[in-house]
mmCIF file of C-alpha atoms and ligand atoms in Angstrom:
data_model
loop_
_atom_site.group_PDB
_atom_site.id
_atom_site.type_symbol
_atom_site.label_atom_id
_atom_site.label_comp_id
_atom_site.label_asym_id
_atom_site.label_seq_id
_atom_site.Cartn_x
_atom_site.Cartn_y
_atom_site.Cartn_z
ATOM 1 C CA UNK A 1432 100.166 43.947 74.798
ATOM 2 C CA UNK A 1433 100.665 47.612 74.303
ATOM 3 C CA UNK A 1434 103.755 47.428 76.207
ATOM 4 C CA UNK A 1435 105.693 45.499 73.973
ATOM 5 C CA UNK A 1436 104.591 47.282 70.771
ATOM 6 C CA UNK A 1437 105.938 50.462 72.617
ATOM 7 C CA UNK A 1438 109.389 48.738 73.685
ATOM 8 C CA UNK A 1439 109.639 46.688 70.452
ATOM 9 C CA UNK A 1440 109.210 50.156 67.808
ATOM 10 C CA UNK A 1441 110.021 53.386 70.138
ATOM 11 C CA UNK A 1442 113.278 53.777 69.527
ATOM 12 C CA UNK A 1443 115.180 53.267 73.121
ATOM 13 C CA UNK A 1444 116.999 56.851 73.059
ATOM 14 C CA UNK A 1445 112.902 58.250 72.694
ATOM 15 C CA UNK A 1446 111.820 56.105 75.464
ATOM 16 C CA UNK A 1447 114.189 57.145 78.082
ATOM 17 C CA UNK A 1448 113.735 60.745 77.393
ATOM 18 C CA UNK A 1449 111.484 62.602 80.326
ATOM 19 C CA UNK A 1450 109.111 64.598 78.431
ATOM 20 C CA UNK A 1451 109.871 68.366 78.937
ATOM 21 C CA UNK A 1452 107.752 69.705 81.471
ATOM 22 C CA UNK A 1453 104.849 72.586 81.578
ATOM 23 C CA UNK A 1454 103.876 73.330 85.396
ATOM 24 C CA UNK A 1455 99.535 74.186 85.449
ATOM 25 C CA UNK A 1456 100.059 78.191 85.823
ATOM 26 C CA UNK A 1457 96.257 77.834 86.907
ATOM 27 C CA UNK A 1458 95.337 80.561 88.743
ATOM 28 C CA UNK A 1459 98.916 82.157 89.648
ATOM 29 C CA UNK A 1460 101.158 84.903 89.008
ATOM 30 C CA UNK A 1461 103.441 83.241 86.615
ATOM 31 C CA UNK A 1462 106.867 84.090 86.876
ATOM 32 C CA UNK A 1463 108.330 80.220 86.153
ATOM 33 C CA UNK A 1464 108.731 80.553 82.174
ATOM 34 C CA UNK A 1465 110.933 84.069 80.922
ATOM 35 C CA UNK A 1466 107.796 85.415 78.994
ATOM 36 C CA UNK A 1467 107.316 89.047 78.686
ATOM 37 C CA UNK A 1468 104.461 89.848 81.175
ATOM 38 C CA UNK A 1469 102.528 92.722 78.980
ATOM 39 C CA UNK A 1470 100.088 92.925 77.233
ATOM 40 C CA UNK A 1471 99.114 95.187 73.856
ATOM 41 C CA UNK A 1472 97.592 98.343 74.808
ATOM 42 C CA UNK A 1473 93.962 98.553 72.866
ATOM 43 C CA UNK A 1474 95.233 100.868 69.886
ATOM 44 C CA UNK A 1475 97.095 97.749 68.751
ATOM 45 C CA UNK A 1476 94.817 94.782 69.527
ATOM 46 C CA UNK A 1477 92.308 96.871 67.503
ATOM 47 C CA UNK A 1478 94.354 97.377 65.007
ATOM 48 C CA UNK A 1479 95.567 93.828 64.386
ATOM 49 C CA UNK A 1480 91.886 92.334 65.126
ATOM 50 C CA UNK A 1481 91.105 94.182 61.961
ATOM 51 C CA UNK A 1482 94.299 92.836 60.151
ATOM 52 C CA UNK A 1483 92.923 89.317 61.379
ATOM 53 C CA UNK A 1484 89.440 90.045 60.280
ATOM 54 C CA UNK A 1485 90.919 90.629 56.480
ATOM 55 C CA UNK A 1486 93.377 87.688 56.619
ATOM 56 C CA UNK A 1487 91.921 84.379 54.496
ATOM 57 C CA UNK A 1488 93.331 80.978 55.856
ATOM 58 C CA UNK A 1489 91.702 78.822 52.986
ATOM 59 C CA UNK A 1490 95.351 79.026 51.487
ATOM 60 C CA UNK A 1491 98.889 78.030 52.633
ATOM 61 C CA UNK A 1492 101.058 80.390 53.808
ATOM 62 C CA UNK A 1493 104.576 82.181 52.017
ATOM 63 C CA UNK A 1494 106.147 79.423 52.288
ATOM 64 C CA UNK A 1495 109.241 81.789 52.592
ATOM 65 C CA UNK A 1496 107.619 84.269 54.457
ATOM 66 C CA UNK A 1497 109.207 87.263 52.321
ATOM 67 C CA UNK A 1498 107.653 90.333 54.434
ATOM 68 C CA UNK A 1499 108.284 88.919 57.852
ATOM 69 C CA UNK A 1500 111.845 87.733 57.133
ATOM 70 C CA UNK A 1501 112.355 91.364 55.394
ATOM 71 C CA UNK A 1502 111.188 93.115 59.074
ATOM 72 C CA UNK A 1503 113.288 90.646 60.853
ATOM 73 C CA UNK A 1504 116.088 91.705 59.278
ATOM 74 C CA UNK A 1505 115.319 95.181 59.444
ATOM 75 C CA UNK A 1506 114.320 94.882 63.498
ATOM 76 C CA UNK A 1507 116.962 92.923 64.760
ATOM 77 C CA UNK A 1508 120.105 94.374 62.444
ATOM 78 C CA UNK A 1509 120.820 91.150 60.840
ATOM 79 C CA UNK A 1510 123.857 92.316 58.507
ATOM 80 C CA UNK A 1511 122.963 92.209 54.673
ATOM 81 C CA UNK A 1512 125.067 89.344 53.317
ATOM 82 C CA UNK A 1513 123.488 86.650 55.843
ATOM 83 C CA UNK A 1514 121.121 84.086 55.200
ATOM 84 C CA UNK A 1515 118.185 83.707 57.205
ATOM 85 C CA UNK A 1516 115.520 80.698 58.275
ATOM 86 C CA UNK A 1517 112.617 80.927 60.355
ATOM 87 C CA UNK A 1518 111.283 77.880 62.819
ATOM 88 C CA UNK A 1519 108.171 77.510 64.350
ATOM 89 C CA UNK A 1520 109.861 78.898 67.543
ATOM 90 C CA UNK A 1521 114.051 78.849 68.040
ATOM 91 C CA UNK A 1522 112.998 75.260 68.938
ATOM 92 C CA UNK A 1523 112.509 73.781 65.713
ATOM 93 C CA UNK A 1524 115.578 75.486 64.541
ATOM 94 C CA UNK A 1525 117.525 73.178 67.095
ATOM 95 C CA UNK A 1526 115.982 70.343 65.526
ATOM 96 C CA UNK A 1527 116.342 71.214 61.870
ATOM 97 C CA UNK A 1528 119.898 71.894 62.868
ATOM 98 C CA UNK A 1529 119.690 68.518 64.590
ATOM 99 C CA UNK A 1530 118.157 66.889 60.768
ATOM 100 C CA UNK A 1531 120.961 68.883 58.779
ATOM 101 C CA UNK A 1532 124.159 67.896 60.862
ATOM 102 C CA UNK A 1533 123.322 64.860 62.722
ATOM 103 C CA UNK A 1534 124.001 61.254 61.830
ATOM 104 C CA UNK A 1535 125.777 58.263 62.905
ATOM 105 C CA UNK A 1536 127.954 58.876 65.267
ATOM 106 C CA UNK A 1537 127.775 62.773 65.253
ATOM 107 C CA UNK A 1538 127.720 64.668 68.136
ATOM 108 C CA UNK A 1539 126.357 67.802 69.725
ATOM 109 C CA UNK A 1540 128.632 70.038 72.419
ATOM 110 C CA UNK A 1541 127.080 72.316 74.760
ATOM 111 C CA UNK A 1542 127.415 73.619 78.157
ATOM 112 C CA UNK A 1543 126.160 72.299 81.361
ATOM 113 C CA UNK A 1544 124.130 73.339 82.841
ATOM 114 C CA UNK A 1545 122.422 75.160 79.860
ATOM 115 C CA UNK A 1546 119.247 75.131 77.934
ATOM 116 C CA UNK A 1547 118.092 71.518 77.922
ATOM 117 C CA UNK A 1548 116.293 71.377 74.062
ATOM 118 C CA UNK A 1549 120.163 70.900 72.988
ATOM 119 C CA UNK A 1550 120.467 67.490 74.577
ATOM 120 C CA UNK A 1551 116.834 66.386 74.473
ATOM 121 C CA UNK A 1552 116.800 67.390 70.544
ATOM 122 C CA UNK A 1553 120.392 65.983 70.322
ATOM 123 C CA UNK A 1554 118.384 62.429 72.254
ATOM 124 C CA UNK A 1555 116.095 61.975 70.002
ATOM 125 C CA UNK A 1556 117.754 62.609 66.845
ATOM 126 C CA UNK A 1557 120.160 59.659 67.467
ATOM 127 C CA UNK A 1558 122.944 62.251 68.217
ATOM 128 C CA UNK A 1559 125.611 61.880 70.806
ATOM 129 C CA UNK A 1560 125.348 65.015 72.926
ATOM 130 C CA UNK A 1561 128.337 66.468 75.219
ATOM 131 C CA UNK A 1562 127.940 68.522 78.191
ATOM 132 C CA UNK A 1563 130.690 70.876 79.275
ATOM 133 C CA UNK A 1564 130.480 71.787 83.031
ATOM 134 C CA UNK A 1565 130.628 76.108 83.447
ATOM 135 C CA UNK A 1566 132.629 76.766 86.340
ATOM 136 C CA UNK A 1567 131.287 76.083 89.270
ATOM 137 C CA UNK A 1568 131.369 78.883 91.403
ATOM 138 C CA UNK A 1569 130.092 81.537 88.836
ATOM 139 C CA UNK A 1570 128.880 79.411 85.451
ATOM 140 C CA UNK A 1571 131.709 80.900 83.079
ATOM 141 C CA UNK A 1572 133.125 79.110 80.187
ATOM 142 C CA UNK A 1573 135.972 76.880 81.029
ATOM 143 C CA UNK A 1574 138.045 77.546 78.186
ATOM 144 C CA UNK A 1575 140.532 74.693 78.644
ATOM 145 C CA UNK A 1576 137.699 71.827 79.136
ATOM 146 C CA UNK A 1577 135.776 73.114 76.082
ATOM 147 C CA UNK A 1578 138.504 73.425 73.524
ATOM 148 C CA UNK A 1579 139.621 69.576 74.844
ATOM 149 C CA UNK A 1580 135.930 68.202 74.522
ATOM 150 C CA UNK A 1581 136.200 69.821 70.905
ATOM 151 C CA UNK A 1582 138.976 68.281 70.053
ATOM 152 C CA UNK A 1583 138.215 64.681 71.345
ATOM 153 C CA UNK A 1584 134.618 64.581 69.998
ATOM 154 C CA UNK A 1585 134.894 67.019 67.140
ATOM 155 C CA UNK A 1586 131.393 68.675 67.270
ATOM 156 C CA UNK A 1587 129.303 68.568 63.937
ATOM 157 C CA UNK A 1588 126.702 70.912 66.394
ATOM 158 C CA UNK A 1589 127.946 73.442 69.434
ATOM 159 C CA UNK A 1590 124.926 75.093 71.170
ATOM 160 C CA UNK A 1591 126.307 78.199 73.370
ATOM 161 C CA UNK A 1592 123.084 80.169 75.076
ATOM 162 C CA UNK A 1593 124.182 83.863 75.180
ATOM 163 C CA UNK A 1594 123.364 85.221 77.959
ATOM 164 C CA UNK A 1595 122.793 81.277 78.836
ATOM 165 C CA UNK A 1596 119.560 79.751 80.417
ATOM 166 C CA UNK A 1597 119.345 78.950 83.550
ATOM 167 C CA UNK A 1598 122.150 80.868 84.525
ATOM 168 C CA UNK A 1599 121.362 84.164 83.171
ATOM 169 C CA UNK A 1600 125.296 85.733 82.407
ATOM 170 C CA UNK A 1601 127.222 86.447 79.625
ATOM 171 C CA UNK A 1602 130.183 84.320 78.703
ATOM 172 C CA UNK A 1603 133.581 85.959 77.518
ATOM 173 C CA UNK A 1604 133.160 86.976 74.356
ATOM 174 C CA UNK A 1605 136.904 86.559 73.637
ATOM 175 C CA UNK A 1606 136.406 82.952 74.894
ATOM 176 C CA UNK A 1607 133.501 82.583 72.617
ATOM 177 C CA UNK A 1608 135.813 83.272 69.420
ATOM 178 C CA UNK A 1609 138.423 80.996 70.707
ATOM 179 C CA UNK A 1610 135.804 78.075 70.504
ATOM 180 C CA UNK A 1611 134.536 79.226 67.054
ATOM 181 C CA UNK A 1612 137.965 79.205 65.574
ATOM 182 C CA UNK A 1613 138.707 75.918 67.646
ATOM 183 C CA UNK A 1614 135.166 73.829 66.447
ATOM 184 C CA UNK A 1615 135.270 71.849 63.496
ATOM 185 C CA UNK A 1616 131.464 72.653 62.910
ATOM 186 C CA UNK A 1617 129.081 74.869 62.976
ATOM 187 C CA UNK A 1618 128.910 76.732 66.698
ATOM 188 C CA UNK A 1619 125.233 78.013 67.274
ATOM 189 C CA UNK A 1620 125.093 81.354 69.710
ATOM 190 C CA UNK A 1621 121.842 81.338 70.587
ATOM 191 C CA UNK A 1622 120.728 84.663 71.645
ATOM 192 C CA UNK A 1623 117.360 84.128 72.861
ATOM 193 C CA UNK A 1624 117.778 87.007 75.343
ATOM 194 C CA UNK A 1625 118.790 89.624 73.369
ATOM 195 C CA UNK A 1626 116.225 91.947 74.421
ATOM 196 C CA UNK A 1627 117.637 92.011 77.731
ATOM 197 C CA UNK A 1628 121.335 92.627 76.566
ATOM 198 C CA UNK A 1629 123.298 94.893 74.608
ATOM 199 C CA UNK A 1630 126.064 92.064 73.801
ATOM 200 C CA UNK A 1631 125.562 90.117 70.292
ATOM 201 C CA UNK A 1632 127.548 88.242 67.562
ATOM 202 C CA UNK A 1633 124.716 89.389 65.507
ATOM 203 C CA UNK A 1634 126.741 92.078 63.984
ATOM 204 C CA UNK A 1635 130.026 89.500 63.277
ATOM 205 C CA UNK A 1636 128.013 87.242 61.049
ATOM 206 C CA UNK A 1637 130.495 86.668 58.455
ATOM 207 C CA UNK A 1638 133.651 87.320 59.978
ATOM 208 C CA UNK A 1639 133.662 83.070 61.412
ATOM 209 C CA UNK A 1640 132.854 80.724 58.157
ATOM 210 C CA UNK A 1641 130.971 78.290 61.111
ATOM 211 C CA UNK A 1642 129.376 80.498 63.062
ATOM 212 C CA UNK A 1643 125.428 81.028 63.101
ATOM 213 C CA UNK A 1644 122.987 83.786 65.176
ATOM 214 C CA UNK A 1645 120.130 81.912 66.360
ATOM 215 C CA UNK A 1646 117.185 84.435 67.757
ATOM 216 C CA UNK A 1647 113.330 84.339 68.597
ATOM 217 C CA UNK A 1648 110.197 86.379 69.430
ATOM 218 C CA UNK A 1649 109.220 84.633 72.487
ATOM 219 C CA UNK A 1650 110.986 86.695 75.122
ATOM 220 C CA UNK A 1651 110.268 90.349 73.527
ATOM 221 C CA UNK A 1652 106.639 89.493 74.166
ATOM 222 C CA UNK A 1653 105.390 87.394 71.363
ATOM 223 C CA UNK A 1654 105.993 83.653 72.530
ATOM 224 C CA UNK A 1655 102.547 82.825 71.772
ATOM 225 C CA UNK A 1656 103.131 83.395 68.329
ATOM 226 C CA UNK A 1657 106.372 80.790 67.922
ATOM 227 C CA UNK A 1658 108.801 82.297 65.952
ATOM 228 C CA UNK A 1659 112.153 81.887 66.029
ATOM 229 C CA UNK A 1660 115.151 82.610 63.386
ATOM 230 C CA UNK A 1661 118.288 81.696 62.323
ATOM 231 C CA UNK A 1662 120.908 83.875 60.714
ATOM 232 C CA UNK A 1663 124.322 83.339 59.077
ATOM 233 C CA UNK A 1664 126.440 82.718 55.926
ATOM 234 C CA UNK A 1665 124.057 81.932 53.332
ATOM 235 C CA UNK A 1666 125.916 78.449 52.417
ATOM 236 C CA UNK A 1667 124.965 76.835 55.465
ATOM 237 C CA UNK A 1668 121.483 78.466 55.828
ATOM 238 C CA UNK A 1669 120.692 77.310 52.400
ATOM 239 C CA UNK A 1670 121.516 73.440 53.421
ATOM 240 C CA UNK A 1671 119.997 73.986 56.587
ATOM 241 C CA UNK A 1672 116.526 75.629 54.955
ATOM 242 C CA UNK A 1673 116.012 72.232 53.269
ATOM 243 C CA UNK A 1674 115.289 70.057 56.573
ATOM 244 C CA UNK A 1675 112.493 73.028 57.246
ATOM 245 C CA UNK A 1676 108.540 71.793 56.893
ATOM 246 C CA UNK A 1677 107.430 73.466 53.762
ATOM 247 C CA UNK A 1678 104.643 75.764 55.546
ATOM 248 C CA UNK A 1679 106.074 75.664 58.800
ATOM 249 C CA UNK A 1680 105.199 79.638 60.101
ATOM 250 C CA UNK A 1681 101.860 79.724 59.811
ATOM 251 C CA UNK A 1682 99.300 82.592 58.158
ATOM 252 C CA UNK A 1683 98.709 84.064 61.538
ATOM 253 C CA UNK A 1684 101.902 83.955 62.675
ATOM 254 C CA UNK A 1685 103.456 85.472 59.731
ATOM 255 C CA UNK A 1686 101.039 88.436 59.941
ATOM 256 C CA UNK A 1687 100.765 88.879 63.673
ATOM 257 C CA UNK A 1688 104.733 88.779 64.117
ATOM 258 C CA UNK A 1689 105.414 91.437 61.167
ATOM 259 C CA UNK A 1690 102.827 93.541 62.477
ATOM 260 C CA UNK A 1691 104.383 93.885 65.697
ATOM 261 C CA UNK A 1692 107.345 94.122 64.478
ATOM 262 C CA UNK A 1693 106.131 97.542 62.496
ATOM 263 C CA UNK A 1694 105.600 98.732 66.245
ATOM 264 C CA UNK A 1695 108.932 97.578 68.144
ATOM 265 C CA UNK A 1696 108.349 100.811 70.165
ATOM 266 C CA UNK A 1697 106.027 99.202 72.159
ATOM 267 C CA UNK A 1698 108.009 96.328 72.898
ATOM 268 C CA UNK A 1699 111.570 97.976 73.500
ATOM 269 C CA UNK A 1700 109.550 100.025 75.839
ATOM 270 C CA UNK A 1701 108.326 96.383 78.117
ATOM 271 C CA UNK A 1702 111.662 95.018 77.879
ATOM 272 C CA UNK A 1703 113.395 98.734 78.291
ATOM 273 C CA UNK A 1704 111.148 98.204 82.047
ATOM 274 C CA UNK A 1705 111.696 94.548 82.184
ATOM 275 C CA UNK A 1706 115.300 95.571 82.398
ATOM 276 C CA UNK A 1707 114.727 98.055 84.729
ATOM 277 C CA UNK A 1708 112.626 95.799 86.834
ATOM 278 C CA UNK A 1709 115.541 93.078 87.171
ATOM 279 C CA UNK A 1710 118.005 95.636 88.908
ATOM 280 C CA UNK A 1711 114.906 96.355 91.499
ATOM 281 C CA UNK A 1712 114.540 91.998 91.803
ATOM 282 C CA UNK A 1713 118.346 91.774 92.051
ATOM 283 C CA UNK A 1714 118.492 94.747 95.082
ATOM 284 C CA UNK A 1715 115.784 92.919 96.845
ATOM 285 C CA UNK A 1716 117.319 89.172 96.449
ATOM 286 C CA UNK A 1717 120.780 90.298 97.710
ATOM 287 C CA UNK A 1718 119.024 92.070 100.838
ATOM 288 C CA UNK A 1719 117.589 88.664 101.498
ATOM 289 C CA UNK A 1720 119.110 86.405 104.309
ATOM 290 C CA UNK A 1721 120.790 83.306 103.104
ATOM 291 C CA UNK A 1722 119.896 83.551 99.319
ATOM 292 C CA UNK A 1723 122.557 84.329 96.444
ATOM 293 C CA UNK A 1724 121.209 85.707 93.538
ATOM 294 C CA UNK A 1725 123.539 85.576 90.774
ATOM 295 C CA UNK A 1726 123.867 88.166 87.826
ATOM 296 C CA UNK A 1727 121.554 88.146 85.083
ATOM 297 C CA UNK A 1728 121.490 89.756 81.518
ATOM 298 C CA UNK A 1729 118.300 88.177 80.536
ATOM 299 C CA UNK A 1730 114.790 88.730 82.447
ATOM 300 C CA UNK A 1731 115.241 85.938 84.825
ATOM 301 C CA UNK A 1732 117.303 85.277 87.970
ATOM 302 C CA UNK A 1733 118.846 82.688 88.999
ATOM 303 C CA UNK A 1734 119.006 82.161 93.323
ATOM 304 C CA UNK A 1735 121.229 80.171 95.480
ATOM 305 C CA UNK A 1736 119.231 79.253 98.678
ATOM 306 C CA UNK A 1737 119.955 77.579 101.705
ATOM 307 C CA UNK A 1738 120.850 74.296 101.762
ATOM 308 C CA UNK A 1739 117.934 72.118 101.302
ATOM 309 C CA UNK A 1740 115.240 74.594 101.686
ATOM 310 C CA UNK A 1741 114.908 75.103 97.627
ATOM 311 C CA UNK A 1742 111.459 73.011 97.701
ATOM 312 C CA UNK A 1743 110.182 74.265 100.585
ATOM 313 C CA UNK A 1744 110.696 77.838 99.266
ATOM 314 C CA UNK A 1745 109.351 76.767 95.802
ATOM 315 C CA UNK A 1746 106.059 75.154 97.517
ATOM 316 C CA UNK A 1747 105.716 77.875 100.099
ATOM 317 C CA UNK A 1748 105.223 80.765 96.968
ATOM 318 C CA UNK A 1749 103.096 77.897 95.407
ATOM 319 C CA UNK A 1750 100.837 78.395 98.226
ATOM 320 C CA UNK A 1751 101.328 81.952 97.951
ATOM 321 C CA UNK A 1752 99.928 82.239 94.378
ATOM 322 C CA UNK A 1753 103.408 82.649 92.908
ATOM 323 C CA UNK A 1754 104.609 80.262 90.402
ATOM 324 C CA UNK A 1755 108.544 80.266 89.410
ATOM 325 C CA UNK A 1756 110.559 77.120 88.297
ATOM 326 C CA UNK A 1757 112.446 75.143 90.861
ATOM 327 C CA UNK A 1758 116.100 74.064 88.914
ATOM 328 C CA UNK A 1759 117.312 71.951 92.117
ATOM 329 C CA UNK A 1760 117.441 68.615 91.465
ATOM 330 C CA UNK A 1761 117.349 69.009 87.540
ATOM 331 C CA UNK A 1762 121.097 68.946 87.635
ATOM 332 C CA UNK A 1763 123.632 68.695 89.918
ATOM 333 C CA UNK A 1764 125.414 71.973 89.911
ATOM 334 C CA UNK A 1765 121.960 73.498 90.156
ATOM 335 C CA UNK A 1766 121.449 72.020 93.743
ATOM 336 C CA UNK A 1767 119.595 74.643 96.184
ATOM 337 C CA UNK A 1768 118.749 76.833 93.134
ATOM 338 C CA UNK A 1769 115.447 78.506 91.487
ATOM 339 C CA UNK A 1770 114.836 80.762 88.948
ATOM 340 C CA UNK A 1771 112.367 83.742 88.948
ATOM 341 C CA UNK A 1772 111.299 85.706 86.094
ATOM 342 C CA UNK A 1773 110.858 89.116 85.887
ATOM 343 C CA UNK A 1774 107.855 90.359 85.768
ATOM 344 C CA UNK A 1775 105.094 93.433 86.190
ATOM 345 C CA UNK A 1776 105.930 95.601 89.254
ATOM 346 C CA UNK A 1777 102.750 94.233 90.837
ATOM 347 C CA UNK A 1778 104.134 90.402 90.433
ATOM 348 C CA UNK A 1779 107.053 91.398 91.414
ATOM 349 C CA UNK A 1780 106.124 93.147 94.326
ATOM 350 C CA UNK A 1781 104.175 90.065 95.187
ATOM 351 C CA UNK A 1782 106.672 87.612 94.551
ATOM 352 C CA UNK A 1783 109.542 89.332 96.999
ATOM 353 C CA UNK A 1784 106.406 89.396 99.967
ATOM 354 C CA UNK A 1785 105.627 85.924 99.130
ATOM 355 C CA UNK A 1786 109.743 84.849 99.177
ATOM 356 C CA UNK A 1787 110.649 86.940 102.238
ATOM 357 C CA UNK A 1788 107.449 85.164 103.751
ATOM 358 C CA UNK A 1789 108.745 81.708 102.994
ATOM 359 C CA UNK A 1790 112.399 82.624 104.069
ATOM 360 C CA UNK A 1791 110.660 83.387 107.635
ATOM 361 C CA UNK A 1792 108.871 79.810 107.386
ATOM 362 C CA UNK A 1793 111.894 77.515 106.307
ATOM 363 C CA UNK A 1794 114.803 79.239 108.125
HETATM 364 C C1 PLP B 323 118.437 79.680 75.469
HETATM 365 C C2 PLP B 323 117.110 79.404 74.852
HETATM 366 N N1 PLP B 323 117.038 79.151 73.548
HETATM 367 C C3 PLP B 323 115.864 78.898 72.950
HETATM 368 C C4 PLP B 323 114.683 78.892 73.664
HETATM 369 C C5 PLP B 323 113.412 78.520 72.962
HETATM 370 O O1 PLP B 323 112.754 79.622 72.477
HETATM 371 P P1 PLP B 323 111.493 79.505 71.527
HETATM 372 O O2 PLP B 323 110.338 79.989 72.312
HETATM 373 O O3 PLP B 323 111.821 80.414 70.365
HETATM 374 O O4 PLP B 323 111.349 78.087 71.063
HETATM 375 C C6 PLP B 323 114.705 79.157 75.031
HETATM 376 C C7 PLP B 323 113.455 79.124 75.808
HETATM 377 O O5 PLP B 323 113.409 79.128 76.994
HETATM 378 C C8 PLP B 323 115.950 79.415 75.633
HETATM 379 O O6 PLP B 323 116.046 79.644 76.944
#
């Protein structure tokens, strides 16, 4: 019986993992997943079509990717003296990280509730993983519980999302440095959303000897591509780089990513509106009867609704044509929430007729 191979050789910690999740966009306006909603205008998709059109895939790719890595550095300000590792998307990073620190009886710290890759990666890797609660009434660091939980399970791994996902906020930066100085190992801020913020620890690579940047492409507008990076003192990136799949950014990638890159214009200009956009969302929540929205420095945000109502809400946009991503019921201190992503005027526009509409049905 297939059953019994499965129970007798998948290892118990991989079996009672749920698999992460992709809702069928299908057919809706899709605001459930933080990607950038633009497109390239033509001058550029004609111009890269004809990059493509000279590319040759019958070889492997730079296995160090030397001219994407040098316009990473050179586009996101990554200070001179760090080292630097790409991953097929920030999400591979987690797991190399995972590879390169983890083993018997290691653990990983993060937040709760936070991006869940850290514990799902830290599950399957055999890791133990620890999950701080954020405060509860407005998901800030709580300083006391953290630096206790890194003293009782001294952390090989600490994950911190900055701004964090779901949540969307900042944490204190000065509370931030505490933990860094406090953790035994390496601390991880993972700025995913730094297109939508102008706070970083980019620039303070160096100054912490176990402190690493992790960033990636996805939410500037290129998560199709998978690209993520991770930057910090060279020592650790160097140990790190060796749990990394020999060709793991592929020829296309590699190309496509540096050649937008060369035109960051374009793409400071859709998050510059993105930005923008998520002051007009946040206006409109906060005028709306009964639902919190809470602050963001990302391009999602993150709603309180009544009590109870969060599916109803969630299936009455469905019906609507509006996708977002219902977080009630994923985790306990996300009870009545969702999360909407920012998105073109014309979604959004949509999506705030489509929520007002369901408010009127459920309350
Ligand atoms: C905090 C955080 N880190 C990392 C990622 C993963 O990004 P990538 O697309 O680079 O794998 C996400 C995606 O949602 C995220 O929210």
């Amino acid at each position: 019986m297939i059953e019994e191979l499965i129970t007798r050789w998948i290892r118990p910690e991989v079996r009672a993992i749920r698999a992460y999740h992709v809702a069928d966009a299908s057919g809706l306006i899709k605001l459930d997943a933080m990607e950038n909603p633009f497109t390239w205008p033509e001058e550029l998709r004609d111009d890269w079509a004809r990059l493509i059109r000279d590319t040759d895939v019958n070889r492997y790719p730079d296995p160090v990717a030397r001219e994407l890595t040098a316009r990473l550095r050179d586009s996101m300000q990554i200070p001179g003296g760090a080292g630097v590792l790409l991953g097929n998307g920030s999400d591979e990073i987690i797991q190399m990280l995972a590879l390169a620190l983890g083993g018997e009886g290691r653990t990983v710290l993060s937040v709760e509730p936070s991006f869940v890759m850290y514990r799902m990666i830290a599950a399957f890797s055999g890791l133990e993983y620890v999950g701080v609660p954020l405060t509860a009434d407005d998901f800030a660091l709580d300083e006391a519980a953290m630096l206790a939980a890194i003293e009782e399970h001294e952390p090989a791994l600490l994950f911190l999302a900055y701004p964090n996902n779901p949540t969307g906020n900042l944490f204190d930066a000065a509370v931030i440095e505490r933990i860094i100085h406090a953790a035994p190992g390496l601390v991880i801020i993972d700025e995913a959303y730094a297109p939508f913020t102008d706070a970083s620890f980019m620039s303070r690579i160096g100054e912490f000897e176990n402190m690493a940047v992790m960033r990636t492409v996805s939410k500037m507008g290129l998560a199709g591509l998978r690209l993520g990076l991770l930057a910090g003192p060279p020592e650790w990136i160097e140990q790190i780089d060796k749990t990394r799949l020999p060709y793991n950014i592929n020829v296309l990638t590699q190309l496509s990513a540096e050649f937008a890159l060369r035109h960051k214009a374009v793409f400071d200009e859709q998050t510059g509106s993105i930005r923008t956009m998520r002051g007009y969302l946040m206006r409109s929540f906060e005028q709306m009867e009964g639902i919190e929205p809470f602050p963001s420095d990302a391009n999602f945000i993150l709603l309180k609704t009544p009590h109870g109502k969060a599916m109803a809400i969630f299936e009455s946009l469905k019906q609507q044509g509006v996708l977002i991503k219902k977080l009630d019921g994923s985790h306990p201190m996300l009870e009545d929430c969702l999360r909407v992503t920012v998105g073109t005027s014309e979604e959004n526009s949509a999506m705030v007729t489509a929520f007002e509409q369901s408010l009127g049905e459920v309350l």
